[in-house]
CSV table of C-alpha atoms in Angstrom, one decimal:
chain,number,residue,atom,x,y,z
A,210,MET,CA,152.0,66.1,76.4
A,211,ASP,CA,151.7,69.8,77.3
A,212,ARG,CA,150.9,70.4,81.0
A,213,ASP,CA,150.6,73.6,83.0
A,214,LEU,CA,153.6,73.6,85.3
A,215,SER,CA,153.3,75.5,88.5
A,216,GLU,CA,153.9,75.0,92.2
A,217,GLU,CA,150.6,73.3,92.6
A,218,ASP,CA,151.5,70.4,90.3
A,219,SER,CA,152.5,68.4,93.4
A,220,VAL,CA,149.1,69.1,95.0
A,221,ASN,CA,146.7,66.2,94.8
A,222,LEU,CA,143.7,67.9,93.2
A,223,SER,CA,140.3,66.4,93.6
A,224,PHE,CA,137.5,66.1,91.0
A,225,GLU,CA,134.9,68.8,90.8
A,226,ALA,CA,132.3,68.0,93.4
A,227,GLU,CA,128.7,68.9,93.7
A,228,SER,CA,128.5,71.7,96.2
A,229,PRO,CA,125.9,74.3,97.2
A,230,LEU,CA,126.0,77.8,95.8
A,231,ALA,CA,126.9,79.2,99.2
A,232,PRO,CA,129.5,77.8,101.6
A,233,PRO,CA,128.5,76.2,104.9
A,234,ALA,CA,127.3,78.7,107.4
A,235,GLU,CA,130.1,77.8,109.8
A,236,LEU,CA,132.7,79.1,107.4
A,237,LEU,CA,131.2,82.6,107.7
A,238,GLU,CA,131.9,84.6,110.8
A,239,ARG,CA,129.1,86.3,112.6
A,240,LEU,CA,128.6,89.9,111.8
A,241,PRO,CA,127.6,92.3,114.6
A,242,SER,CA,124.2,93.2,113.2
A,243,TYR,CA,123.4,90.0,111.4
A,244,ASP,CA,123.7,87.2,113.8
A,245,TRP,CA,120.2,86.1,113.0
A,246,LEU,CA,121.2,85.7,109.3
A,247,LEU,CA,123.5,82.8,109.7
A,248,HIS,CA,121.2,80.3,111.3
A,249,GLY,CA,118.9,79.4,108.5
A,250,GLY,CA,121.1,80.0,105.4
A,251,GLY,CA,119.6,81.0,102.1
A,252,GLN,CA,117.3,84.0,102.0
A,253,GLN,CA,115.9,85.7,105.1
A,254,ILE,CA,112.9,88.0,105.1
A,255,PHE,CA,113.3,91.1,107.3
A,256,PHE,CA,110.1,92.4,108.8
A,257,PRO,CA,109.4,96.0,108.0
A,258,PRO,CA,109.1,98.6,110.7
A,259,SER,CA,105.6,99.4,111.9
A,260,GLU,CA,104.5,102.8,110.8
A,261,ALA,CA,101.1,104.5,111.5
A,262,PRO,CA,99.4,105.2,108.2
A,263,VAL,CA,98.4,108.7,107.5
A,264,ARG,CA,94.6,109.1,107.5
A,265,PRO,CA,93.5,110.1,104.1
A,266,GLN,CA,90.9,112.8,103.5
A,267,GLU,CA,87.3,111.6,103.7
A,268,PRO,CA,85.7,111.4,100.2
A,269,PRO,CA,82.6,113.4,99.5
A,270,SER,CA,79.2,111.6,99.6
A,271,TRP,CA,78.5,109.1,96.9
A,272,SER,CA,75.1,110.5,96.2
A,273,SER,CA,76.6,113.8,94.8
A,274,PHE,CA,78.9,111.8,92.6
A,275,LEU,CA,76.1,109.7,91.1
A,276,GLU,CA,73.8,112.7,90.8
A,277,HIS,CA,76.2,114.8,88.7
A,278,SER,CA,77.7,112.0,86.7
A,279,ARG,CA,76.8,112.0,83.0
A,280,VAL,CA,75.0,109.0,81.6
A,281,PRO,CA,75.8,108.5,77.9
A,282,VAL,CA,72.8,108.2,75.6
A,283,VAL,CA,72.6,105.2,73.2
A,284,THR,CA,70.2,105.8,70.4
A,285,GLU,CA,68.9,103.3,67.8
A,286,GLU,CA,71.4,104.6,65.2
A,287,VAL,CA,74.3,104.1,67.7
A,288,ALA,CA,73.2,100.6,68.5
A,289,ARG,CA,72.8,99.6,64.8
A,290,GLU,CA,76.2,101.1,64.0
A,291,ALA,CA,77.8,99.0,66.8
A,292,LEU,CA,76.0,95.9,65.5
A,293,LEU,CA,77.3,96.5,61.9
A,294,SER,CA,80.8,97.1,63.1
A,295,PHE,CA,80.7,93.8,64.9
A,296,VAL,CA,79.3,92.0,61.8
A,297,ASN,CA,82.0,93.6,59.5
A,298,SER,CA,84.7,92.3,61.8
A,299,LYS,CA,83.7,88.7,61.0
A,300,CYS,CA,84.7,87.5,57.6
A,301,CYS,CA,81.8,85.0,57.2
A,302,TYR,CA,79.0,87.2,58.5
A,303,GLY,CA,76.5,88.9,56.3
A,304,SER,CA,75.2,92.4,57.0
A,305,ALA,CA,71.7,92.0,55.6
A,306,ALA,CA,70.2,90.9,58.8
A,307,ALA,CA,71.8,93.7,60.7
A,308,ASP,CA,70.7,96.3,58.2
A,309,ASP,CA,67.0,95.1,58.3
A,310,LEU,CA,66.8,94.4,62.0
A,311,ILE,CA,64.0,96.2,63.7
A,312,ILE,CA,65.0,97.5,67.1
A,313,ARG,CA,61.9,97.7,69.3
A,314,GLU,CA,63.4,98.5,72.7
A,315,LEU,CA,66.7,99.5,74.3
A,316,ARG,CA,67.3,98.4,77.9
A,317,GLN,CA,70.0,99.9,80.0
A,318,GLN,CA,72.1,97.9,82.5
A,319,THR,CA,74.5,99.4,84.9
A,320,LEU,CA,77.6,97.5,86.1
A,321,CYS,CA,79.8,98.8,88.8
A,322,ARG,CA,83.5,97.9,89.1
A,323,TYR,CA,85.7,98.2,92.1
A,324,ARG,CA,89.5,98.2,91.8
A,325,LEU,CA,92.1,98.4,94.6
A,326,GLU,CA,95.8,98.6,93.9
A,327,THR,CA,98.4,98.3,96.7
A,328,PHE,CA,102.0,99.2,96.0
A,329,SER,CA,104.3,97.6,98.5
A,330,GLU,CA,108.0,97.1,99.2
A,331,SER,CA,109.6,94.0,100.6
A,332,ARG,CA,113.2,93.3,101.5
A,333,ILE,CA,115.2,90.1,101.9
A,334,SER,CA,118.8,89.4,102.5
A,335,GLU,CA,121.0,86.6,101.2
A,336,TRP,CA,124.6,85.6,101.2
A,337,THR,CA,126.3,85.8,97.8
A,338,PHE,CA,129.9,86.0,96.6
A,339,GLN,CA,132.3,86.9,93.8
A,340,PRO,CA,135.9,86.1,93.0
A,341,PHE,CA,138.4,88.0,95.2
A,342,THR,CA,140.8,89.9,93.0
A,343,ASN,CA,142.7,91.7,95.8
A,344,HIS,CA,140.4,94.6,95.6
A,345,SER,CA,139.4,96.7,98.6
A,346,VAL,CA,137.0,94.9,100.9
A,347,ASP,CA,134.3,96.7,103.0
A,348,GLY,CA,134.2,94.4,106.0
A,349,PRO,CA,133.1,94.6,109.7
A,350,GLN,CA,136.4,96.3,110.6
A,351,ARG,CA,135.0,99.5,108.9
A,352,GLY,CA,131.9,99.6,111.1
A,353,THR,CA,128.6,97.9,111.9
A,354,SER,CA,126.3,97.0,109.0
A,355,PRO,CA,123.0,98.9,109.0
A,356,ARG,CA,119.7,97.2,109.4
A,357,LEU,CA,118.0,96.4,106.1
A,358,TRP,CA,115.2,98.9,106.4
A,359,ASP,CA,117.7,101.6,107.4
A,360,ILE,CA,119.4,101.4,104.0
A,361,LYS,CA,118.1,104.2,101.7
A,362,VAL,CA,117.0,103.2,98.2
A,363,GLN,CA,115.4,105.0,95.3
A,364,ILE,CA,111.7,104.1,95.1
A,365,PRO,CA,110.5,103.6,91.5
A,366,PRO,CA,107.4,105.3,90.2
A,367,MET,CA,104.3,104.3,92.2
A,368,PHE,CA,102.5,101.1,91.1
A,369,GLN,CA,105.4,100.1,88.8
A,370,GLU,CA,106.9,96.8,89.8
A,371,ASP,CA,110.7,96.5,90.0
A,372,THR,CA,113.5,94.5,91.7
A,373,LYS,CA,116.9,95.8,92.7
A,374,LYS,CA,119.9,94.4,94.5
A,375,PHE,CA,122.4,96.2,96.7
A,376,GLN,CA,125.5,95.1,98.7
A,377,VAL,CA,125.1,95.7,102.4
A,378,PRO,CA,127.9,98.0,103.7
A,379,HIS,CA,130.5,96.5,106.0
A,380,SER,CA,129.3,92.9,105.4
A,381,SER,CA,132.2,91.5,103.2
A,382,LEU,CA,134.3,88.6,104.2
A,383,VAL,CA,137.2,87.0,102.3
A,384,LYS,CA,137.4,83.2,102.4
A,385,GLU,CA,139.0,80.3,100.7
A,386,CYS,CA,137.0,79.1,97.7
A,387,HIS,CA,134.7,76.3,99.0
A,388,LYS,CA,134.5,74.7,95.5
A,389,CYS,CA,138.1,74.1,94.8
A,390,HIS,CA,139.4,74.3,98.4
A,391,GLY,CA,141.7,77.2,97.5
A,392,HIS,CA,143.5,75.5,94.6
A,393,GLY,CA,142.0,77.6,91.9
A,394,ARG,CA,141.5,74.5,89.8
A,395,TYR,CA,140.3,70.9,90.0
A,396,LYS,CA,141.1,67.6,88.3
A,397,CYS,CA,139.5,67.1,84.9
A,398,SER,CA,136.9,64.4,85.1
A,399,ASP,CA,137.1,63.4,81.4
A,400,CYS,CA,140.8,62.5,81.4
A,401,HIS,CA,141.1,61.8,85.2
A,402,GLY,CA,144.0,64.3,85.4
A,403,SER,CA,146.2,62.7,82.8
A,404,GLY,CA,145.6,65.2,80.0
A,405,MET,CA,145.0,62.3,77.6
A,406,VAL,CA,141.9,60.4,76.6
A,407,ARG,CA,141.2,57.3,74.5
A,408,CYS,CA,141.1,58.1,70.8
A,409,PRO,CA,137.5,58.2,69.7
A,410,THR,CA,138.4,57.2,66.1
A,411,CYS,CA,140.1,53.9,66.9
A,412,SER,CA,138.7,53.5,70.4
A,413,GLY,CA,142.2,53.1,71.7
A,414,ALA,CA,143.1,50.1,69.4
A,415,LYS,CA,145.8,52.3,67.6
A,416,ARG,CA,144.4,51.0,64.3
A,417,LYS,CA,141.0,51.3,62.7
A,418,ALA,CA,138.9,48.2,62.4
A,419,ARG,CA,139.9,45.9,59.5
A,420,GLN,CA,142.6,48.3,58.4
A,421,PRO,CA,146.4,47.5,58.6
A,422,ARG,CA,147.5,51.1,58.8
A,423,ARG,CA,147.8,52.9,62.1
A,424,CYS,CA,145.1,55.4,63.1
A,425,GLN,CA,146.0,58.8,61.7
A,426,MET,CA,144.0,60.7,64.3
A,427,CYS,CA,146.2,59.5,67.2
A,428,SER,CA,149.3,58.6,65.2
A,429,GLY,CA,148.9,55.1,66.4
A,430,SER,CA,149.2,55.9,70.1
A,431,GLY,CA,145.6,55.1,70.8
A,432,ARG,CA,145.2,58.3,72.9
A,433,ARG,CA,144.6,61.9,72.1
A,434,ARG,CA,144.9,65.2,74.0
A,435,CYS,CA,141.8,65.9,76.2
A,436,SER,CA,139.7,68.6,74.6
A,437,THR,CA,138.0,69.4,77.9
A,438,CYS,CA,141.1,70.6,79.7
A,439,SER,CA,143.3,71.1,76.6
A,440,GLY,CA,145.7,68.5,77.9
A,441,GLY,CA,146.4,70.2,81.1
A,442,GLY,CA,144.8,67.6,83.3
A,443,ASN,CA,142.9,70.2,85.3
A,444,LYS,CA,140.3,72.9,84.8
A,445,THR,CA,140.1,76.4,86.2
A,446,CYS,CA,137.5,76.6,89.0
A,447,ALA,CA,134.4,78.2,87.6
A,448,THR,CA,133.4,79.5,91.1
A,449,CYS,CA,136.4,81.6,91.9
A,450,LYS,CA,137.6,81.9,88.3
A,451,GLY,CA,141.0,80.6,89.4
A,452,GLN,CA,141.5,83.3,92.1
A,453,ARG,CA,141.5,80.7,94.9
A,454,ARG,CA,139.5,83.0,97.2
A,455,LEU,CA,136.0,84.5,97.3
A,456,VAL,CA,134.6,87.6,98.9
A,457,HIS,CA,131.3,86.9,100.5
A,458,PHE,CA,128.9,89.7,101.3
A,459,ILE,CA,125.2,90.1,102.3
A,460,GLN,CA,123.1,91.2,99.4
A,461,LEU,CA,119.9,93.2,99.9
A,462,VAL,CA,117.1,92.4,97.5
A,463,VAL,CA,114.4,95.0,97.3
A,464,MET,CA,111.2,94.1,95.5
A,465,TRP,CA,108.4,96.5,94.7
A,466,ARG,CA,105.1,94.7,93.8
A,467,ASN,CA,101.6,96.0,92.9
A,468,SER,CA,98.8,93.9,94.2
A,469,VAL,CA,95.4,94.2,92.5
A,470,PHE,CA,92.0,93.4,93.8
A,471,GLU,CA,89.1,93.8,91.4
A,472,PHE,CA,85.4,93.2,91.8
A,473,LEU,CA,82.5,93.4,89.3
A,474,SER,CA,78.9,93.8,90.6
A,475,GLN,CA,76.3,91.3,89.7
A,476,HIS,CA,74.8,91.6,86.2
A,477,GLN,CA,71.4,90.2,85.0
A,478,ARG,CA,72.0,89.6,81.3
A,479,LEU,CA,74.0,86.7,80.0
A,480,CYS,CA,77.2,88.5,79.0
A,481,PRO,CA,80.7,86.9,79.3
A,482,ARG,CA,82.4,88.3,82.4
A,483,GLU,CA,85.7,88.7,80.5
A,484,LEU,CA,84.1,91.1,78.1
A,485,LEU,CA,82.6,93.1,80.9
A,486,ALA,CA,86.0,93.3,82.5
A,487,LYS,CA,87.4,95.0,79.3
A,488,ALA,CA,84.5,97.5,79.0
A,489,LYS,CA,85.3,101.1,79.5
A,490,GLY,CA,83.2,103.0,81.9
A,491,GLU,CA,82.9,106.2,83.9
A,492,ASN,CA,85.3,106.6,86.8
A,493,LEU,CA,83.2,107.7,89.7
A,494,PHE,CA,86.0,108.3,92.2
A,495,ARG,CA,89.7,107.9,92.7
A,496,ASP,CA,91.4,107.9,96.0
A,497,GLU,CA,95.2,107.6,96.3
A,498,ASN,CA,97.1,107.8,99.6
A,499,SER,CA,99.5,105.9,101.8
A,500,ALA,CA,96.5,104.1,103.1
A,501,VAL,CA,92.9,104.1,101.9
A,502,TYR,CA,89.8,103.2,103.9
A,503,PRO,CA,86.9,101.0,102.7
A,504,ILE,CA,83.9,102.5,101.1
A,505,VAL,CA,81.0,102.4,103.5
A,506,ASP,CA,78.1,104.3,101.9
A,507,PHE,CA,78.1,103.2,98.2
A,508,PRO,CA,74.6,102.8,96.8
A,509,LEU,CA,75.4,99.2,95.9
A,510,ARG,CA,76.1,97.3,99.1
A,511,GLU,CA,78.1,94.6,97.3
A,512,ILE,CA,80.6,97.3,96.3
A,513,SER,CA,81.0,98.4,99.9
A,514,LEU,CA,81.5,94.8,101.0
A,515,ALA,CA,84.0,94.2,98.3
A,516,SER,CA,86.0,97.3,99.3
A,517,GLN,CA,86.2,96.1,102.8
A,518,ARG,CA,87.2,92.6,101.7
A,519,GLY,CA,89.9,93.9,99.3
A,520,ILE,CA,91.6,96.2,101.8
A,521,THR,CA,91.5,93.5,104.5
A,522,GLU,CA,93.0,90.9,102.2
A,523,HIS,CA,95.9,93.2,101.1
A,524,SER,CA,96.6,94.2,104.7
A,525,ALA,CA,96.7,90.6,105.9
A,526,SER,CA,98.9,89.3,103.1
A,527,LEU,CA,101.4,92.2,103.2
A,528,ALA,CA,101.6,93.3,106.8
A,529,SER,CA,104.1,90.7,107.9
A,530,CYS,CA,106.4,90.7,104.9
A,531,ALA,CA,106.2,94.1,103.2
A,532,ARG,CA,105.7,97.8,103.7
A,533,ILE,CA,102.7,99.4,102.0
A,534,LEU,CA,103.9,102.5,100.2
A,535,GLN,CA,100.7,103.6,98.4
A,536,GLN,CA,97.2,102.5,97.8
A,537,MET,CA,94.7,103.5,95.1
A,538,LEU,CA,91.0,102.6,94.9
A,539,SER,CA,88.8,103.5,91.9
A,540,PRO,CA,85.1,102.5,91.7
A,541,SER,CA,83.7,103.0,88.2
A,542,ARG,CA,80.3,102.6,86.5
A,543,ASP,CA,79.9,100.9,83.1
A,544,LEU,CA,76.6,101.4,81.1
A,545,PHE,CA,75.3,98.8,78.7
A,546,ARG,CA,72.4,98.9,76.3
A,547,HIS,CA,70.6,95.7,75.1
A,548,SER,CA,68.7,95.9,71.9
A,549,LEU,CA,65.5,93.9,71.6
């Protein structure tokens, strides 16, 4: 039986135990700037610094926008062409009715859509680790770790979500592996450390059932080398990769998220709302800044109320856990024609 001979053969290795990803908090020393981190364990949200938003430029009056906006004209020919295009897209529809249909009246319906996008950044910290390979360690002896919001990171393009992770400077600590207790390996649970298991062919009987000859798979011994540990009786610790020690450090997780609030004005005709949401219309106004203000004088009061509600909801949900980097609002008008 082949065994890995080393100075640790005399050590009574334990079986692999179920243990948390991170070691108990008491194993990790307190860092000067991160005492608050070690109380709860796991992830910790760090509240962003309060910053006064820059007041955006006041938009022109809505009356001038609506007065000079162009309203597309839908003629009978355009309406019939749209109907025929719809009929042709259906394999079982005939076009005769669409060709002979008499259009008596075209009624216009205006639908206004309000959309608010808020691009925010949130930061959390968490303990993580990796095997220690005798590399240089950036620990507390090199200085005090900066606060999470003091660490400079590259912001992605506005309104594009992303997540990045960074190692916090001066936060590394080298500790004995909490999984294998510094042995670098643990006893194989399949062979119980012996390196041999019962032969699966003869079930340890040394001979196959109802056969006089000895089992050829185990040469009549009734046991075979353990395939899990290759006969060594122990397995390399998957946590420290056999290195016996781990370097723990605080990891900064930066998340950029784009929150969207959208509102459609009331419509009279029975038209599926999901189709209205996909319709392309005329963009009446676009305001983008670090903070935008609600619309207060839009001709449709429901749009003004929706604007106030959207900005209030985003501010309330993000103020305590994220920093708002940019906001963009864009009310638009969609025109529909109904053929009768």
